Short mmCIF file of C-alpha atoms and ligand atoms in Angstrom, two decimals:
data_model
loop_
_atom_site.label_atom_id
_atom_site.label_comp_id
_atom_site.label_asym_id
_atom_site.label_seq_id
_atom_site.Cartn_x
_atom_site.Cartn_y
_atom_site.Cartn_z
CA MET A 1 43.48 13.54 5.09
CA ARG A 2 40.65 13.07 7.25
CA PRO A 3 38.58 9.63 5.80
CA ILE A 4 34.74 10.14 5.37
CA GLU A 5 32.26 8.08 5.40
CA ILE A 6 28.85 7.12 3.60
CA VAL A 7 25.65 5.81 4.33
CA GLY A 8 24.04 4.68 1.50
CA GLY A 9 25.54 3.71 -1.41
CA GLY A 10 22.28 4.18 -4.61
CA LEU A 11 23.34 7.33 -7.25
CA ALA A 12 23.79 9.80 -4.67
CA GLY A 13 26.29 7.97 -2.35
CA LEU A 14 28.41 6.35 -4.71
CA SER A 15 28.64 9.27 -7.05
CA LEU A 16 29.88 10.65 -4.16
CA GLY A 17 32.20 8.13 -3.03
CA LEU A 18 33.27 8.18 -6.30
CA ALA A 19 34.66 11.12 -6.77
CA LEU A 20 35.83 11.87 -3.50
CA ARG A 21 38.31 9.07 -3.54
CA ARG A 22 39.71 10.48 -7.05
CA ALA A 23 40.14 13.42 -4.70
CA GLY A 24 42.14 11.15 -2.61
CA VAL A 25 39.79 11.22 0.03
CA PRO A 26 39.04 7.92 2.51
CA VAL A 27 36.30 7.10 1.97
CA THR A 28 34.07 4.12 3.25
CA LEU A 29 30.35 3.71 2.23
CA HIS A 30 28.18 1.59 3.80
CA GLU A 31 25.42 -0.09 2.26
CA ALA A 32 22.79 -2.10 3.62
CA GLY A 33 21.75 -4.10 0.55
CA ARG A 34 24.27 -6.19 -1.93
CA TYR A 35 24.57 -4.96 -5.80
CA PRO A 36 23.93 -6.24 -8.64
CA ARG A 37 19.76 -5.53 -8.18
CA HIS A 38 16.82 -3.84 -9.61
CA ARG A 39 15.38 -0.75 -7.71
CA VAL A 40 11.83 0.99 -8.56
CA CYS A 41 12.26 3.19 -10.87
CA GLY A 42 11.54 5.11 -13.90
CA GLU A 43 14.88 4.95 -15.16
CA PHE A 44 14.94 7.73 -17.41
CA ILE A 45 17.65 10.54 -16.46
CA SER A 46 16.22 13.83 -17.50
CA GLY A 47 18.21 17.75 -16.67
CA LEU A 48 21.53 15.94 -16.23
CA VAL A 49 24.32 18.70 -17.59
CA PRO A 50 27.47 17.84 -18.60
CA GLY A 51 29.54 19.38 -16.06
CA VAL A 52 28.03 17.51 -12.96
CA ILE A 53 28.94 14.17 -15.39
CA GLU A 54 32.21 15.37 -15.91
CA ARG A 55 32.95 16.40 -11.84
CA LEU A 56 32.02 13.40 -10.38
CA GLY A 57 33.49 11.52 -13.65
CA LEU A 58 30.29 9.48 -14.79
CA ALA A 59 30.47 9.03 -18.62
CA PRO A 60 31.64 5.38 -18.49
CA ALA A 61 29.04 4.67 -16.00
CA LEU A 62 27.00 6.03 -18.17
CA ALA A 63 27.74 4.53 -21.55
CA GLY A 64 25.45 3.15 -23.52
CA ALA A 65 22.30 5.20 -22.12
CA LEU A 66 20.10 5.54 -24.52
CA PRO A 67 19.14 9.37 -25.54
CA HIS A 68 15.42 9.98 -26.01
CA VAL A 69 13.56 13.50 -27.00
CA ASP A 70 10.15 11.62 -27.65
CA VAL A 71 7.66 11.17 -25.05
CA ALA A 72 3.71 9.67 -26.35
CA TRP A 73 1.59 11.46 -23.04
CA SER A 74 -1.43 9.42 -22.76
CA VAL A 75 -4.13 10.52 -20.12
CA GLY A 76 -6.58 7.53 -19.47
CA SER A 77 -7.38 5.82 -22.52
CA GLY A 78 -7.29 8.85 -24.31
CA PRO A 79 -5.20 8.60 -28.44
CA PRO A 80 -1.25 9.71 -26.66
CA ARG A 81 0.41 13.38 -27.72
CA HIS A 82 3.54 13.37 -28.35
CA GLN A 83 6.09 16.47 -27.34
CA THR A 84 9.88 16.45 -28.31
CA LEU A 85 12.05 16.61 -24.77
CA PRO A 86 13.99 19.63 -25.48
CA ARG A 87 17.85 18.33 -24.08
CA PRO A 88 17.74 14.13 -24.47
CA ALA A 89 16.80 12.01 -21.69
CA LEU A 90 19.15 9.19 -20.95
CA ALA A 91 17.81 5.59 -20.47
CA LEU A 92 19.61 2.90 -18.25
CA SER A 93 18.54 0.29 -16.17
CA ARG A 94 19.56 1.22 -12.89
CA HIS A 95 21.07 -2.82 -12.02
CA VAL A 96 23.75 -1.67 -14.51
CA LEU A 97 24.47 1.69 -13.44
CA ASP A 98 24.53 1.06 -9.86
CA THR A 99 26.83 -1.97 -10.07
CA ARG A 100 29.17 -0.03 -12.48
CA LEU A 101 29.61 2.50 -9.95
CA ALA A 102 29.23 0.34 -7.02
CA ASN A 103 32.63 -1.27 -8.96
CA ALA A 104 34.05 1.89 -9.83
CA PHE A 105 34.24 2.87 -6.30
CA THR A 106 35.52 -0.07 -5.61
CA ALA A 107 38.88 0.20 -8.13
CA ALA A 108 39.21 3.35 -7.26
CA GLY A 109 40.17 2.12 -3.88
CA GLY A 110 36.76 2.84 -1.90
CA ASP A 111 36.09 0.52 1.16
CA LEU A 112 32.56 -0.89 0.16
CA ARG A 113 30.63 -2.64 2.85
CA THR A 114 27.40 -3.67 1.32
CA GLY A 115 25.10 -5.83 4.09
CA SER A 116 25.45 -2.87 6.23
CA ARG A 117 22.66 -0.93 7.72
CA GLN A 118 24.09 1.42 9.60
CA ASP A 119 21.67 3.68 11.83
CA ALA A 120 22.13 6.94 10.74
CA ALA A 121 22.19 9.52 12.82
CA PRO A 122 24.34 12.65 12.10
CA ARG A 123 28.14 12.95 12.76
CA ALA A 124 30.89 15.01 11.54
CA GLY A 125 32.44 13.39 8.93
CA ARG A 126 28.88 11.54 8.08
CA VAL A 127 27.16 11.92 4.14
CA ILE A 128 23.72 10.56 5.08
CA ALA A 129 21.97 9.29 1.63
CA THR A 130 20.02 6.76 2.87
CA GLY A 131 16.98 7.52 0.20
CA ARG A 132 13.71 8.64 0.40
CA PRO A 133 12.41 8.34 4.04
CA ARG A 134 9.56 5.44 5.11
CA ALA A 135 6.62 7.56 4.82
CA GLY A 136 4.17 6.80 8.12
CA ASP A 137 1.09 6.35 6.42
CA PRO A 138 1.59 3.81 3.32
CA VAL A 139 -0.35 5.55 1.02
CA TRP A 140 1.25 5.21 -2.58
CA LEU A 141 2.83 1.93 -3.91
CA GLY A 142 6.26 1.96 -6.59
CA LEU A 143 6.74 -1.26 -9.00
CA LYS A 144 8.34 -1.47 -11.43
CA ALA A 145 9.52 -4.57 -14.12
CA HIS A 146 11.65 -5.15 -17.02
CA TRP A 147 9.31 -6.20 -20.65
CA SER A 148 10.33 -7.37 -23.64
CA HIS A 149 8.60 -7.51 -26.76
CA LEU A 150 6.70 -4.63 -25.84
CA ARG A 151 6.68 -2.27 -28.54
CA LEU A 152 6.20 1.31 -27.79
CA GLU A 153 4.23 4.37 -29.22
CA ARG A 154 7.44 6.24 -28.44
CA PRO A 155 10.85 5.49 -26.81
CA LEU A 156 9.56 7.23 -23.83
CA GLU A 157 5.61 6.84 -22.97
CA MET A 158 3.88 8.47 -19.94
CA HIS A 159 0.36 7.34 -19.24
CA VAL A 160 -1.60 9.26 -16.46
CA GLY A 161 -4.09 7.07 -14.47
CA ASP A 162 -6.65 7.11 -11.21
CA GLN A 163 -4.76 7.85 -8.98
CA ALA A 164 -1.81 6.63 -10.72
CA TYR A 165 1.03 6.88 -13.34
CA VAL A 166 2.69 5.14 -15.18
CA GLY A 167 6.40 6.03 -17.19
CA LEU A 168 7.77 3.30 -20.33
CA ALA A 169 11.20 3.81 -20.93
CA GLN A 170 13.38 1.80 -23.72
CA VAL A 171 16.58 0.70 -22.00
CA SER A 172 18.85 -1.53 -23.37
CA GLU A 173 17.29 -4.95 -22.07
CA GLY A 174 14.24 -4.26 -22.85
CA VAL A 175 11.23 -1.91 -21.36
CA ASN A 176 11.63 -0.51 -18.45
CA VAL A 177 7.98 -0.22 -16.68
CA CYS A 178 7.28 1.38 -13.77
CA GLY A 179 4.53 2.91 -11.95
CA LEU A 180 3.24 5.44 -8.73
CA PHE A 181 -0.28 3.56 -7.70
CA ARG A 182 -2.07 4.81 -4.92
CA ARG A 183 -2.35 1.83 -2.45
CA ARG A 184 -5.48 -1.16 -3.04
CA PRO A 185 -6.31 -3.90 -1.21
CA LEU A 186 -5.63 -5.95 -4.90
CA ALA A 187 -3.68 -9.49 -4.15
CA GLY A 188 -1.72 -10.46 -6.69
CA ARG A 189 1.47 -11.14 -7.02
CA GLY A 190 5.16 -9.69 -9.44
CA ALA A 191 4.66 -8.46 -13.07
CA ALA A 192 0.55 -10.01 -12.15
CA LEU A 193 0.32 -7.28 -9.27
CA LEU A 194 1.92 -4.47 -11.14
CA VAL A 195 -0.95 -4.96 -14.37
CA ASP A 196 -3.47 -4.77 -11.91
CA TYR A 197 -2.84 -1.78 -10.33
CA VAL A 198 -2.57 -0.88 -14.18
CA ARG A 199 -5.70 -2.25 -14.91
CA ALA A 200 -7.22 -0.94 -11.55
CA ALA A 201 -6.23 2.35 -12.36
CA GLY A 202 -8.90 2.03 -15.64
CA LEU A 203 -5.37 2.32 -17.72
CA GLN A 204 -7.44 -0.04 -19.42
CA PRO A 205 -5.29 -0.74 -23.39
CA LEU A 206 -1.79 -0.81 -21.48
CA ALA A 207 -3.17 -3.38 -19.20
CA GLU A 208 -3.76 -4.87 -22.06
CA ARG A 209 -0.78 -4.21 -24.13
CA LEU A 210 0.83 -5.80 -20.99
CA ALA A 211 -0.26 -8.32 -20.69
CA ALA A 212 0.36 -10.36 -23.62
CA ALA A 213 4.53 -8.84 -23.96
CA THR A 214 6.82 -10.78 -21.77
CA CYS A 215 7.83 -9.58 -17.99
CA VAL A 216 11.30 -10.68 -16.71
CA GLU A 217 10.02 -11.87 -13.80
CA GLU A 218 12.80 -11.50 -12.04
CA SER A 219 13.45 -7.55 -11.60
CA PHE A 220 10.14 -6.81 -9.97
CA CYS A 221 11.13 -4.79 -7.58
CA ALA A 222 8.23 -2.66 -5.24
CA VAL A 223 8.32 -0.24 -2.73
CA ALA A 224 5.61 1.47 -0.60
CA ALA A 225 5.24 3.62 2.16
CA LEU A 226 6.38 6.84 -0.06
CA GLU A 227 6.79 10.53 1.09
CA PHE A 228 7.59 13.61 -1.05
CA GLY A 229 9.07 16.54 -0.80
CA ARG A 230 11.23 18.99 1.16
CA ARG A 231 12.01 17.10 4.82
CA PRO A 232 9.17 19.31 7.45
CA ALA A 233 12.88 20.46 9.04
CA PRO A 234 15.91 20.53 7.31
CA PRO A 235 17.10 17.56 9.07
CA ALA A 236 21.29 17.85 10.66
CA GLY A 237 24.29 16.96 9.18
CA ILE A 238 24.66 16.23 5.08
CA HIS A 239 22.54 14.58 3.88
CA LEU A 240 22.13 14.13 -0.33
CA GLY A 241 19.95 12.93 -2.98
CA ASP A 242 16.38 11.64 -1.86
CA ALA A 243 17.43 12.02 1.90
CA ALA A 244 18.01 15.53 1.92
CA ALA A 245 14.68 15.66 -0.57
CA THR A 246 12.66 13.76 -3.21
CA ILE A 247 11.37 15.14 -6.45
CA PRO A 248 8.40 13.06 -7.50
CA PRO A 249 8.75 10.86 -9.83
CA PHE A 250 7.50 12.13 -13.02
CA THR A 251 9.42 14.52 -13.59
CA GLY A 252 12.23 11.70 -13.80
CA HIS A 253 14.73 14.68 -11.60
CA GLY A 254 15.41 12.37 -8.65
CA MET A 255 18.31 10.05 -10.18
CA ALA A 256 19.76 13.69 -11.79
CA MET A 257 19.61 15.34 -7.78
CA ALA A 258 20.55 12.61 -6.90
CA PHE A 259 23.97 13.01 -9.29
CA GLU A 260 23.84 17.10 -9.00
CA GLY A 261 23.72 17.00 -5.03
CA ALA A 262 26.91 14.88 -5.35
CA ALA A 263 28.89 17.11 -7.59
CA VAL A 264 27.72 20.29 -5.22
CA ALA A 265 28.89 18.63 -2.50
CA LEU A 266 32.36 17.66 -3.66
CA ALA A 267 34.39 20.41 -2.66
CA PRO A 268 33.26 21.00 0.79
CA LEU A 269 34.00 17.50 1.31
CA VAL A 270 37.65 17.44 -0.24
CA ALA A 271 38.46 20.82 1.84
CA TYR A 272 37.03 18.81 5.34
CA ALA A 273 39.11 16.30 4.59
CA GLU A 274 41.80 18.39 4.04
CA GLY A 275 41.77 20.05 7.27
CA ARG A 276 40.98 23.55 5.43
CA ILE A 277 37.15 24.05 7.32
CA ASP A 278 36.23 22.34 10.26
CA TRP A 279 32.70 20.22 9.73
CA ASP A 280 30.18 22.27 10.46
CA LYS A 281 30.87 25.06 7.52
CA ALA A 282 31.53 21.73 5.37
CA GLU A 283 27.25 21.26 6.44
CA ARG A 284 26.67 24.80 5.68
CA ALA A 285 28.05 25.43 2.56
CA VAL A 286 26.79 22.25 1.24
CA ALA A 287 23.28 22.86 2.86
CA SER A 288 22.62 26.32 1.68
CA ALA A 289 23.81 25.47 -2.70
CA LEU A 290 21.80 22.65 -2.18
CA ARG A 291 18.97 24.79 -0.42
CA ARG A 292 19.51 27.12 -3.55
CA ARG A 293 19.76 24.47 -6.35
CA PHE A 294 16.90 22.64 -6.26
CA ARG A 295 14.55 24.84 -4.43
CA THR A 296 12.51 26.10 -7.82
CA ARG A 297 12.60 22.55 -9.34
CA LEU A 298 10.82 21.02 -5.83
CA THR A 299 8.12 24.09 -6.03
CA TRP A 300 7.59 23.57 -9.59
CA ALA A 301 7.05 19.11 -9.20
CA GLY A 302 5.22 20.04 -5.71
CA LEU A 303 2.74 21.89 -7.42
CA LEU A 304 2.28 19.48 -10.43
CA HIS A 305 1.95 16.56 -9.00
CA PRO A 306 -1.77 17.05 -7.60
CA PHE A 307 -2.58 17.64 -11.23
CA LEU A 308 -1.52 14.33 -11.96
CA LEU A 309 -2.88 12.53 -8.80
CA GLN A 310 -5.55 13.96 -6.97
CA PRO A 311 -9.11 12.87 -9.19
CA ARG A 312 -10.85 16.39 -9.06
CA ARG A 313 -7.50 18.03 -10.57
CA ARG A 314 -6.98 15.46 -12.81
CA ARG A 315 -9.85 16.47 -15.07
CA TRP A 316 -8.08 19.97 -15.31
CA PHE A 317 -5.28 18.12 -16.48
CA GLU A 318 -7.02 16.26 -18.91
CA TYR A 319 -9.13 18.95 -20.38
CA LEU A 320 -5.97 20.80 -21.10
CA HIS A 321 -4.41 17.33 -23.14
CA ARG A 322 -7.16 16.73 -24.90
CA ALA A 323 -6.99 20.05 -25.78
CA HIS A 324 -3.52 20.30 -26.56
CA LEU A 325 -2.92 23.45 -24.61
CA VAL A 326 -0.85 21.51 -21.84
CA PRO A 327 2.11 23.94 -22.28
CA PHE A 328 4.86 20.70 -21.72
CA ARG A 329 8.10 22.91 -23.25
CA PRO A 330 7.97 26.10 -20.34
CA LEU A 331 6.32 23.44 -17.55
CA TYR A 332 10.27 21.30 -18.30
CA ALA A 333 12.07 24.62 -18.52
CA ALA A 334 10.73 25.31 -14.94
CA LEU A 335 11.75 21.92 -13.89
CA HIS A 336 15.09 22.61 -13.78
C1 FAD B 1 8.35 5.07 -8.65
C2 FAD B 1 9.43 5.75 -8.96
C3 FAD B 1 9.48 6.16 -10.13
C4 FAD B 1 10.95 6.96 -10.18
N1 FAD B 1 11.42 6.99 -11.66
C5 FAD B 1 12.52 7.64 -11.74
C6 FAD B 1 13.02 8.42 -13.31
O1 FAD B 1 12.20 7.89 -14.13
N2 FAD B 1 14.41 9.18 -13.44
C7 FAD B 1 14.77 9.86 -12.29
O2 FAD B 1 15.61 10.52 -12.62
N3 FAD B 1 14.61 9.22 -10.90
C8 FAD B 1 13.11 8.48 -10.41
N4 FAD B 1 12.89 8.12 -9.77
C9 FAD B 1 13.71 8.73 -8.55
C10 FAD B 1 14.63 8.63 -7.95
O3 FAD B 1 14.99 6.86 -8.75
C11 FAD B 1 15.43 8.77 -6.78
O4 FAD B 1 15.21 9.97 -6.72
C12 FAD B 1 17.23 8.66 -7.04
O5 FAD B 1 17.11 6.63 -6.88
C13 FAD B 1 17.91 9.25 -5.86
O6 FAD B 1 18.63 8.36 -5.38
P1 FAD B 1 19.59 8.49 -3.94
O7 FAD B 1 20.84 7.99 -3.85
O8 FAD B 1 19.27 9.71 -3.19
O9 FAD B 1 18.91 7.07 -2.60
P2 FAD B 1 18.59 5.58 -3.93
O10 FAD B 1 19.02 5.41 -4.38
O11 FAD B 1 17.15 5.11 -3.21
O12 FAD B 1 19.18 4.96 -2.42
C14 FAD B 1 19.41 4.75 -1.35
C15 FAD B 1 20.36 3.75 -0.80
O13 FAD B 1 20.27 4.03 0.74
C16 FAD B 1 20.13 2.40 1.36
N5 FAD B 1 19.91 2.22 2.64
C17 FAD B 1 19.55 3.12 3.06
N6 FAD B 1 19.01 2.92 4.54
C18 FAD B 1 20.33 2.52 5.11
C19 FAD B 1 20.89 2.45 6.64
N7 FAD B 1 20.68 2.91 7.06
N8 FAD B 1 22.59 2.23 5.86
C20 FAD B 1 23.25 1.61 4.98
N9 FAD B 1 22.51 1.71 3.64
C21 FAD B 1 21.25 2.13 3.60
C22 FAD B 1 19.95 2.03 0.44
O14 FAD B 1 19.67 0.94 0.73
C23 FAD B 1 20.14 1.96 -0.71
O15 FAD B 1 20.69 1.25 -1.57
C24 FAD B 1 11.13 7.07 -8.87
C25 FAD B 1 11.44 6.60 -7.73
C26 FAD B 1 10.27 6.29 -7.80
C27 FAD B 1 9.91 5.37 -6.18
#
């Protein structure tokens, strides 16, 4: 068998590595960080289909995920509207999920090298799963932390503020609070900074609820300089997960897409490892399968994102929301 090298030990890299090991392929995975660790993430997985869970053998890693169907949507400080998702979203802390996958990969005989940052240049036998690329201009900021003793309106809450949105998800350790914010000159640190951002986005009632509850300070993390959408020109090599395309986080689809991309890449990579096809052919097969699978989702998410974040378009969203006219179910269907 030809070996495969994976650069990036997030969900795409780890789940692919695990599935390749189960197919008997020798795999080395380089991860710049270490496990366990908290990640900036809303921690609910939407749109993950049973076929992908089965093909990648993800069921043990997802054990204990809370299945949520009820969502409360608020725009500004207005009253929430309640929605029911057509299919449950799975809520699970990344601290748990990434660690379980890393342990499963090693137990399956994978060679996991943590603290190993690679150059990520494409080459035969190498899969790039390094997550979202950093944007040159750091306009957006992602912040997240877990809270305890925080009561939720529904197990999932989504709050749309001024150039910001914040998702709350009940996970087994407490409540995950994660937001995407336009950067502002705020000087706080840790969870206090998150609360300041929530307040600056005009989400006063939420800021007060957070300030009155208890934050698990060591779970706080931040990521700056995010950019979304497809890469301007498809990069050479096999890219998976956010490294291939980054869907705006309000969809809750980034994690499902990371897994789905790994599932799509599995057969061509096994064929390459077994010497049945060359690397160029594997690369073309993966690129065209990813394009077919994600094109519609990325287009819809890209169209909707400005209605949540751009002040003028957000007013439209607010108006439709108040009038109960946001077509949640058709939009949900378009994002799948
Ligand atoms: C604010 C916010 C909220 C979100 N909320 C949700 C949500 O609720 N639901 C959802 O499904 N998705 C959500 N997402 C998206 C989701 O987190 C990502 O889509 C998902 O983590 C992508 O997985 P990945 O494996 O591609 O990348 P990542 O999970 O980012 O992993 C990439 C890994 O590569 C490593 N790495 C990077 N460069 C190198 C290098 N040169 N060498 C070695 N290692 C390297 C990094 O350390 C990292 O561990 C959210 C994103 C943001 C920003």
